[in-house]
Coordinates of C-alpha atoms in Angstrom, one line a residue:
M1 CA -12.5 58.9 -18.1
K2 CA -15.7 59.1 -15.9
R3 CA -16.9 55.5 -14.8
F4 CA -20.4 54.5 -14.2
Y5 CA -21.1 51.4 -12.3
I6 CA -24.2 49.3 -11.8
L7 CA -23.6 46.9 -8.9
I8 CA -25.4 43.6 -8.6
L9 CA -24.7 41.3 -5.8
L10 CA -24.9 37.8 -6.9
C11 CA -26.6 35.1 -4.9
T12 CA -23.4 33.7 -3.6
L13 CA -24.4 35.5 -0.5
F14 CA -25.5 33.2 2.3
T15 CA -28.8 31.5 1.5
D16 CA -31.4 29.5 3.4
L17 CA -29.6 26.5 4.7
S18 CA -32.8 24.7 5.9
Q19 CA -32.5 22.2 3.1
A20 CA -33.9 18.7 2.9
Q21 CA -30.7 16.9 3.7
C22 CA -30.5 18.4 7.1
T23 CA -34.0 17.4 8.3
I24 CA -33.7 13.6 8.0
T25 CA -34.8 11.7 11.2
P26 CA -32.3 8.9 11.9
G27 CA -33.3 5.4 12.8
A28 CA -34.2 5.1 16.6
S29 CA -31.7 3.6 18.9
G30 CA -32.8 0.4 20.6
I31 CA -31.8 -2.8 22.2
C32 CA -30.9 -6.1 20.4
A33 CA -33.5 -8.4 21.9
G34 CA -36.9 -9.5 21.2
G35 CA -38.4 -8.8 17.8
N36 CA -38.0 -11.8 15.4
G37 CA -34.8 -13.0 17.0
A38 CA -31.0 -13.1 16.1
V39 CA -30.1 -12.8 12.5
G40 CA -28.8 -15.8 10.7
N41 CA -26.9 -16.7 7.4
G42 CA -29.0 -16.0 4.3
Q43 CA -31.7 -14.3 6.5
N44 CA -34.5 -12.5 4.6
I45 CA -35.8 -9.6 6.7
N46 CA -39.1 -8.5 5.3
T47 CA -41.4 -5.5 6.1
G48 CA -42.6 -5.4 9.7
Q49 CA -39.7 -7.9 10.8
T50 CA -36.8 -6.9 13.2
Y51 CA -33.7 -9.0 13.5
W52 CA -30.5 -8.3 15.5
H53 CA -27.0 -9.3 16.4
A54 CA -25.5 -8.8 19.9
G55 CA -22.7 -11.3 20.1
S56 CA -19.0 -11.5 19.2
S57 CA -17.5 -11.3 15.7
T58 CA -19.6 -13.2 13.1
N59 CA -20.0 -13.2 9.5
F60 CA -23.4 -13.3 8.1
P61 CA -23.4 -14.0 4.3
N62 CA -26.2 -13.3 1.8
V63 CA -28.5 -11.5 4.2
S64 CA -31.2 -9.6 2.3
L65 CA -32.9 -6.6 3.8
N66 CA -36.4 -6.2 2.2
G67 CA -38.3 -3.5 4.1
G68 CA -37.6 -4.7 7.7
T69 CA -35.0 -3.7 10.4
L70 CA -31.6 -5.1 11.1
R71 CA -29.9 -3.9 14.3
I72 CA -26.3 -4.5 15.2
C73 CA -25.3 -4.2 19.0
G74 CA -22.2 -6.6 18.8
T75 CA -19.5 -7.2 16.1
A76 CA -20.7 -8.5 12.7
Q77 CA -19.8 -8.8 9.0
L78 CA -22.4 -8.8 6.2
S79 CA -20.7 -10.4 3.2
D80 CA -22.6 -10.2 -0.2
F81 CA -25.3 -8.1 1.6
N82 CA -28.4 -7.4 -0.4
F83 CA -30.1 -4.2 0.6
N84 CA -33.4 -3.7 -1.1
S85 CA -35.2 -1.5 1.4
G86 CA -35.6 -1.0 5.1
N87 CA -33.5 0.1 8.1
L88 CA -29.9 -0.8 9.0
I89 CA -28.9 0.5 12.5
I90 CA -25.6 0.1 14.0
E91 CA -25.9 0.9 17.8
A92 CA -23.1 2.7 20.0
G93 CA -20.7 0.0 20.8
G94 CA -21.7 -2.1 17.8
E95 CA -19.4 -2.7 14.9
L96 CA -20.3 -3.8 11.3
V97 CA -18.4 -4.5 8.1
I98 CA -20.2 -4.6 4.9
S99 CA -18.1 -6.5 2.4
G100 CA -18.5 -8.5 -0.8
G101 CA -18.0 -8.0 -4.4
G102 CA -19.6 -5.4 -6.6
Q103 CA -21.2 -2.2 -5.8
L104 CA -23.8 -1.8 -3.2
N105 CA -26.7 0.1 -4.7
L106 CA -29.3 1.7 -2.5
N107 CA -32.1 1.8 -5.0
G108 CA -34.8 3.4 -2.7
N109 CA -36.1 3.5 0.8
C110 CA -32.8 2.1 2.1
R111 CA -31.8 3.8 5.4
I112 CA -28.5 3.4 7.3
T113 CA -28.1 4.9 10.8
N114 CA -24.7 4.5 12.4
Y115 CA -24.2 5.2 16.1
G116 CA -21.2 2.9 16.4
I117 CA -18.3 1.9 13.8
L118 CA -19.4 1.2 10.3
T119 CA -17.0 0.0 7.7
I120 CA -18.3 -0.2 4.1
A121 CA -15.7 -2.2 2.0
R122 CA -17.7 -1.8 -1.2
N123 CA -18.4 1.1 -3.6
M124 CA -21.8 2.4 -2.7
S125 CA -24.3 4.5 -4.7
M126 CA -27.5 6.1 -3.2
Q127 CA -29.9 6.4 -6.1
N128 CA -33.6 6.7 -6.5
A129 CA -35.8 8.1 -3.8
N130 CA -35.6 8.3 0.1
N131 CA -32.3 6.6 0.9
F132 CA -29.9 8.1 3.5
L133 CA -26.7 7.4 5.4
F134 CA -26.7 9.0 8.7
N135 CA -23.5 9.0 10.9
A136 CA -24.4 10.2 14.2
N137 CA -22.1 12.3 16.6
T138 CA -21.0 8.9 18.2
G139 CA -20.5 7.3 14.8
V140 CA -17.3 6.4 13.0
L141 CA -17.7 5.7 9.1
N142 CA -14.8 4.1 7.2
M143 CA -14.9 3.9 3.5
V144 CA -11.2 4.0 2.8
G145 CA -10.4 3.2 -0.8
Q146 CA -14.1 3.1 -1.7
E147 CA -16.5 5.4 -3.5
L148 CA -19.8 6.9 -2.1
E149 CA -21.9 8.3 -4.9
L150 CA -24.9 10.6 -4.0
N151 CA -27.2 10.3 -7.0
S152 CA -30.7 11.3 -5.9
N153 CA -32.2 14.5 -4.8
S154 CA -33.8 12.8 -1.9
S155 CA -30.9 10.5 -0.7
P156 CA -28.5 12.5 1.5
F157 CA -25.4 11.8 3.4
I158 CA -25.6 13.2 7.0
N159 CA -22.5 13.3 9.0
Q160 CA -22.4 14.4 12.6
G161 CA -19.4 12.3 13.6
E162 CA -16.2 11.2 11.9
A163 CA -16.2 9.9 8.3
T164 CA -13.4 8.7 6.0
I165 CA -14.1 8.0 2.3
G166 CA -12.0 7.3 -0.6
T167 CA -14.0 9.1 -3.3
L168 CA -17.0 11.3 -2.6
R169 CA -19.0 11.9 -5.8
I170 CA -21.9 14.4 -5.4
Q171 CA -24.4 14.4 -8.3
S172 CA -27.4 16.0 -6.9
N173 CA -28.3 19.1 -4.7
N174 CA -30.9 18.5 -2.1
G175 CA -29.6 14.8 -1.8
G176 CA -26.2 16.2 -0.9
V177 CA -24.2 16.4 2.3
C178 CA -25.3 17.8 5.7
L179 CA -22.5 18.4 8.2
S180 CA -22.9 19.1 11.9
P181 CA -20.6 21.7 13.6
T182 CA -17.5 19.9 14.8
S183 CA -18.0 17.0 12.5
S184 CA -15.1 15.7 10.4
L185 CA -15.3 14.4 6.8
S186 CA -12.0 13.3 5.2
V187 CA -11.8 12.1 1.5
S188 CA -9.0 11.4 -0.8
T189 CA -10.9 12.6 -3.9
L190 CA -13.8 15.0 -4.0
I191 CA -15.9 15.2 -7.2
N192 CA -18.8 17.8 -7.1
N193 CA -21.3 18.0 -10.0
A194 CA -24.1 19.8 -8.0
S195 CA -24.7 23.5 -7.1
N196 CA -23.9 24.2 -3.4
P197 CA -24.8 20.5 -2.1
V198 CA -23.0 20.8 1.2
Q199 CA -24.7 22.3 4.1
V200 CA -23.7 22.9 7.8
N201 CA -26.6 22.8 10.2
P202 CA -27.2 24.4 12.5
V203 CA -25.6 27.6 11.4
G204 CA -23.7 30.1 13.4
G205 CA -21.8 27.8 15.6
A206 CA -18.6 25.8 15.4
M207 CA -17.4 24.9 11.9
G208 CA -18.0 21.7 9.8
C209 CA -14.9 20.4 8.1
I210 CA -14.1 18.6 4.9
S211 CA -10.5 17.6 4.3
F212 CA -9.1 16.2 1.1
S213 CA -5.6 14.7 0.3
G214 CA -5.9 14.0 -3.5
N215 CA -7.8 16.1 -6.0
A216 CA -11.1 18.2 -5.6
Q217 CA -12.7 18.3 -8.9
L218 CA -15.2 21.3 -8.7
N219 CA -17.5 21.4 -11.6
Q220 CA -20.1 23.4 -9.5
P221 CA -19.7 25.6 -6.3
L222 CA -19.5 23.3 -3.2
T223 CA -21.3 25.3 -0.6
A224 CA -23.2 28.5 0.3
S225 CA -22.6 27.9 4.0
P226 CA -20.2 30.2 5.8
D227 CA -19.7 27.5 8.4
L228 CA -17.7 25.2 6.3
V229 CA -13.9 25.0 6.4
I230 CA -12.0 23.2 3.8
C231 CA -8.6 21.4 4.8
Q232 CA -6.5 21.1 1.8
A233 CA -3.5 18.7 2.5
S234 CA -0.1 19.4 1.3
G235 CA 0.2 18.2 -2.3
A236 CA -3.5 18.1 -2.8
T237 CA -4.8 19.7 -6.0
I238 CA -7.9 21.4 -7.3
S239 CA -9.4 21.2 -10.8
G240 CA -12.6 22.0 -12.6
P241 CA -14.2 25.4 -13.6
S242 CA -15.8 26.1 -10.2
N243 CA -14.7 26.7 -6.6
F244 CA -15.5 25.9 -2.9
G245 CA -18.3 28.5 -2.8
T246 CA -18.3 30.4 0.7
A247 CA -16.2 27.8 2.6
A248 CA -13.0 29.0 4.2
V249 CA -10.1 27.2 2.7
N250 CA -7.0 26.2 4.8
Q251 CA -4.1 25.1 2.8
N252 CA -1.3 22.6 3.9
C253 CA -3.1 21.2 6.8
G254 CA -3.1 17.5 8.0
D255 CA -6.6 16.8 8.6
C256 CA -9.9 18.2 10.3
A257 CA -8.9 16.8 13.7
S258 CA -5.7 18.7 13.7
L259 CA -7.1 21.8 12.1
S260 CA -6.8 24.9 14.4
L261 CA -7.8 27.9 12.6
P262 CA -5.8 31.1 13.6
V263 CA -9.0 33.2 12.6
T264 CA -12.6 32.6 12.7
F265 CA -14.3 34.7 10.0
S266 CA -17.9 35.8 11.0
H267 CA -18.7 38.1 8.1
F268 CA -17.6 38.9 4.5
A269 CA -19.5 41.4 2.4
I270 CA -18.9 43.4 -0.7
Q271 CA -20.9 46.5 -2.0
Q272 CA -20.9 49.4 -4.3
A273 CA -19.2 52.7 -3.0
G274 CA -19.5 55.4 -5.8
D275 CA -17.3 54.1 -8.6
Q276 CA -15.5 51.7 -6.5
V277 CA -16.1 48.4 -4.7
Q278 CA -15.9 48.2 -0.8
L279 CA -15.1 45.1 1.0
E280 CA -15.8 44.4 4.6
W281 CA -15.0 41.4 6.8
H282 CA -15.3 40.6 10.5
T283 CA -13.5 38.1 12.7
A284 CA -15.0 36.5 15.8
S285 CA -11.6 35.4 17.2
E286 CA -7.9 35.5 16.1
Q287 CA -4.9 33.6 17.4
N288 CA -1.3 34.6 16.1
S289 CA -2.8 36.2 13.1
A290 CA -0.4 38.5 11.1
F291 CA -2.2 40.2 8.2
F292 CA -5.1 40.1 5.6
R293 CA -5.0 40.7 2.0
V294 CA -7.7 41.2 -0.5
E295 CA -7.5 38.9 -3.6
H296 CA -9.2 39.5 -7.0
S297 CA -10.0 37.3 -9.9
S298 CA -11.8 38.0 -13.2
D299 CA -12.8 34.4 -13.8
G300 CA -13.3 33.0 -10.2
L301 CA -10.4 30.6 -10.5
V302 CA -7.0 32.3 -10.6
F303 CA -6.7 35.0 -7.8
S304 CA -4.0 37.6 -7.2
P305 CA -3.6 40.0 -4.2
I306 CA -4.6 43.6 -5.0
S307 CA -4.2 45.1 -1.5
P308 CA -1.2 45.8 0.7
E309 CA -0.9 43.8 3.8
I310 CA -3.6 44.7 6.4
A311 CA -2.5 44.2 9.9
A312 CA -4.4 41.7 11.9
A313 CA -5.2 41.9 15.7
G314 CA -2.8 39.1 16.4
Q315 CA -4.7 37.9 19.5
S316 CA -8.4 38.6 20.0
N317 CA -11.5 36.9 21.5
R318 CA -13.9 39.7 20.5
E319 CA -15.3 40.7 17.1
R320 CA -12.9 42.8 14.9
Q321 CA -13.9 44.6 11.9
Y322 CA -11.8 45.4 8.6
D323 CA -12.5 47.0 5.4
W324 CA -10.8 47.8 2.1
T325 CA -11.7 49.5 -1.2
D326 CA -10.9 48.3 -4.6
T327 CA -10.6 51.6 -6.7
G328 CA -10.3 50.0 -10.0
P329 CA -12.7 47.1 -10.6
L330 CA -12.9 45.6 -14.0
P331 CA -15.9 45.7 -16.4
G332 CA -17.9 42.5 -16.0
L333 CA -17.7 39.9 -13.3
N334 CA -15.2 40.7 -10.3
Y335 CA -14.6 38.0 -7.8
Y336 CA -13.1 38.6 -4.4
R337 CA -11.9 36.8 -1.3
I338 CA -9.8 37.5 1.7
S339 CA -6.6 35.8 2.5
Q340 CA -5.3 35.5 6.2
T341 CA -1.7 34.8 6.9
D342 CA -0.5 33.6 10.3
R343 CA 2.7 34.5 12.0
D344 CA 4.2 31.2 11.0
G345 CA 3.3 31.8 7.4
S346 CA 0.3 29.4 7.1
Q347 CA -2.8 30.7 5.2
Q348 CA -6.4 30.4 5.0
W349 CA -9.1 32.0 2.8
T350 CA -12.7 33.1 3.0
G351 CA -15.2 32.0 0.6
V352 CA -15.6 33.9 -2.8
K353 CA -17.9 36.8 -3.4
A354 CA -18.7 38.2 -6.9
I355 CA -20.1 41.5 -8.2
L356 CA -21.0 42.4 -11.8
I357 CA -19.7 45.8 -12.8
D358 CA -21.3 47.3 -15.9
K359 CA -19.1 50.1 -16.8
Q360 CA -20.2 52.4 -19.6
V361 CA -16.9 52.4 -21.3
K362 CA -16.4 55.5 -23.7
V363 CA -13.9 54.4 -26.3
R364 CA -12.6 57.3 -28.3
I365 CA -11.8 57.0 -32.0
F366 CA -10.1 59.9 -33.9
P367 CA -9.5 61.7 -36.1
N368 CA -12.9 61.0 -37.9
P369 CA -12.6 61.5 -40.9
A370 CA -9.2 60.0 -40.9
V371 CA -6.5 60.3 -43.6
A372 CA -3.1 58.5 -42.8
C373 CA -3.6 57.1 -39.3
L374 CA -6.3 56.4 -36.7
Y375 CA -6.2 56.4 -32.9
I376 CA -8.4 54.3 -30.7
T377 CA -8.0 55.3 -27.1
N378 CA -9.6 54.5 -23.7
L379 CA -9.7 51.0 -24.3
P380 CA -11.0 49.1 -21.2
P381 CA -8.8 46.7 -19.4
Q382 CA -8.8 43.1 -20.6
T383 CA -9.7 44.2 -24.2
Q384 CA -9.9 41.1 -26.3
E385 CA -10.1 42.5 -29.8
V386 CA -10.5 45.5 -32.0
V387 CA -11.7 44.9 -35.6
L388 CA -11.9 47.2 -38.6
L389 CA -14.5 46.1 -41.2
N390 CA -15.8 47.5 -44.5
M391 CA -19.6 48.0 -45.0
Q392 CA -19.9 44.5 -46.5
G393 CA -18.7 43.0 -43.2
Q394 CA -15.3 41.9 -44.3
T395 CA -12.5 42.2 -41.7
L396 CA -9.6 44.4 -43.0
Q397 CA -7.6 44.7 -39.8
K398 CA -7.6 43.2 -36.3
S399 CA -5.7 43.6 -33.1
T400 CA -5.8 41.1 -30.3
E401 CA -2.8 42.1 -28.2
F402 CA -2.6 45.5 -26.4
S403 CA 0.1 46.9 -24.4
S404 CA -1.7 50.1 -23.5
E405 CA -5.1 51.7 -23.6
T406 CA -4.4 53.4 -27.0
L407 CA -4.1 51.6 -30.4
K408 CA -2.7 53.3 -33.5
W409 CA -3.7 52.0 -37.0
S410 CA -2.4 53.2 -40.3
T411 CA -5.2 54.0 -42.8
A412 CA -3.1 55.0 -45.7
H413 CA -3.8 51.8 -47.5
L414 CA -7.6 52.0 -47.3
K415 CA -9.8 53.3 -50.0
P416 CA -11.9 56.4 -49.2
G417 CA -15.3 55.5 -47.9
L418 CA -17.3 54.4 -44.8
Y419 CA -15.9 51.8 -42.4
L420 CA -16.9 50.3 -39.0
I421 CA -14.7 49.6 -35.9
K422 CA -15.8 47.0 -33.4
W423 CA -14.3 46.3 -30.1
R424 CA -14.9 43.6 -27.4
A425 CA -13.7 43.5 -23.7
N426 CA -14.7 41.2 -20.9
G427 CA -18.3 40.8 -21.6
Q428 CA -18.8 44.3 -23.2
S429 CA -18.7 45.5 -26.8
G430 CA -19.2 48.6 -28.9
Q431 CA -18.9 49.9 -32.5
E432 CA -18.5 53.1 -34.3
K433 CA -18.6 54.2 -37.9
I434 CA -15.5 56.2 -39.4
V435 CA -14.9 57.8 -42.6
I436 CA -11.5 57.4 -44.5
E437 CA -10.7 60.2 -46.9

């Protein structure tokens, strides 16, 4: 059967990464002196005011930040902290613990910049406009056992350093996550309800990393960035109808700090090649790499290898190019990714690419007119059902399981007349009238 293909590249291809969450200006670093003086218990810090702490470990209960600036250069704890608006800045060498009961809500114009060590021992939600949590390249953010919720299109989390979070819940796109190359973000649970909320900026350099040890619930694709690597710990699980997008996934790894990818992918593309799908991928470097395989899925969730083992370079510090052709793509959406296997058996994957194949399937029904039996041939792969109806629309016969591309039906029990056969397969459908004599 001659096949016709219309190839459409979906916009899972790399997109413009210059999104709002990567253009935030952090709070300026400064000294803990002058201003309105040292912070005290129950301090109200209003618009235009600057308070600070430069001493040894001290707890300051019931501080309220109401539009001003609080700067931490020493070691401090803020219990039952009220953050209504303003700037909280932890300087390099400073340590701050935010504790207390209940959730810490950032309801608008609340800006946290961490150059030091920040522990947030409360669940925190960034909602409404113009909040941000900026963890600089010198910063360490600890939210072990706590939840960080991103719930506003203008309230991002920017991580340039090291961050550990119990549950990261992403509800919004532009107010998502921006990672710098070489940054490390470790979570127990990841819940993503936004489309491509994670960006790595600048692009084209080292990889940003997210590791997870529990469950990743992916209700939307996580990223369109090729510079993100996912570290899936041993025993960690994935749920939800979507995937990690274009991120490279490395299974059974400890954490981002211990991650050493045997292969750095620099390019992955798919395109039409006659009646086939051609895949091409490049590597920038390889260490102890054994082979690649092309994996395919019809739903974007469950993948199976469709290629033989494609030998890798093993050791390489220059760009290497690979390609393979799928000679039998399915009608409808086809999803592809590349798996890479190291010599010790460890694996990693590229992100997922998708193509819509519109095959003009020519199902053949004969004989027509029919007397005793009827043959339906050239059924496409993944045919879901074939139905025989009378001209009043009543279903007379139906098949939903197929062991081959040919279906045989007995028609001896049917009255002479005009009938309709309908078929449905992976997003396509067709029908044909037949005569029973």
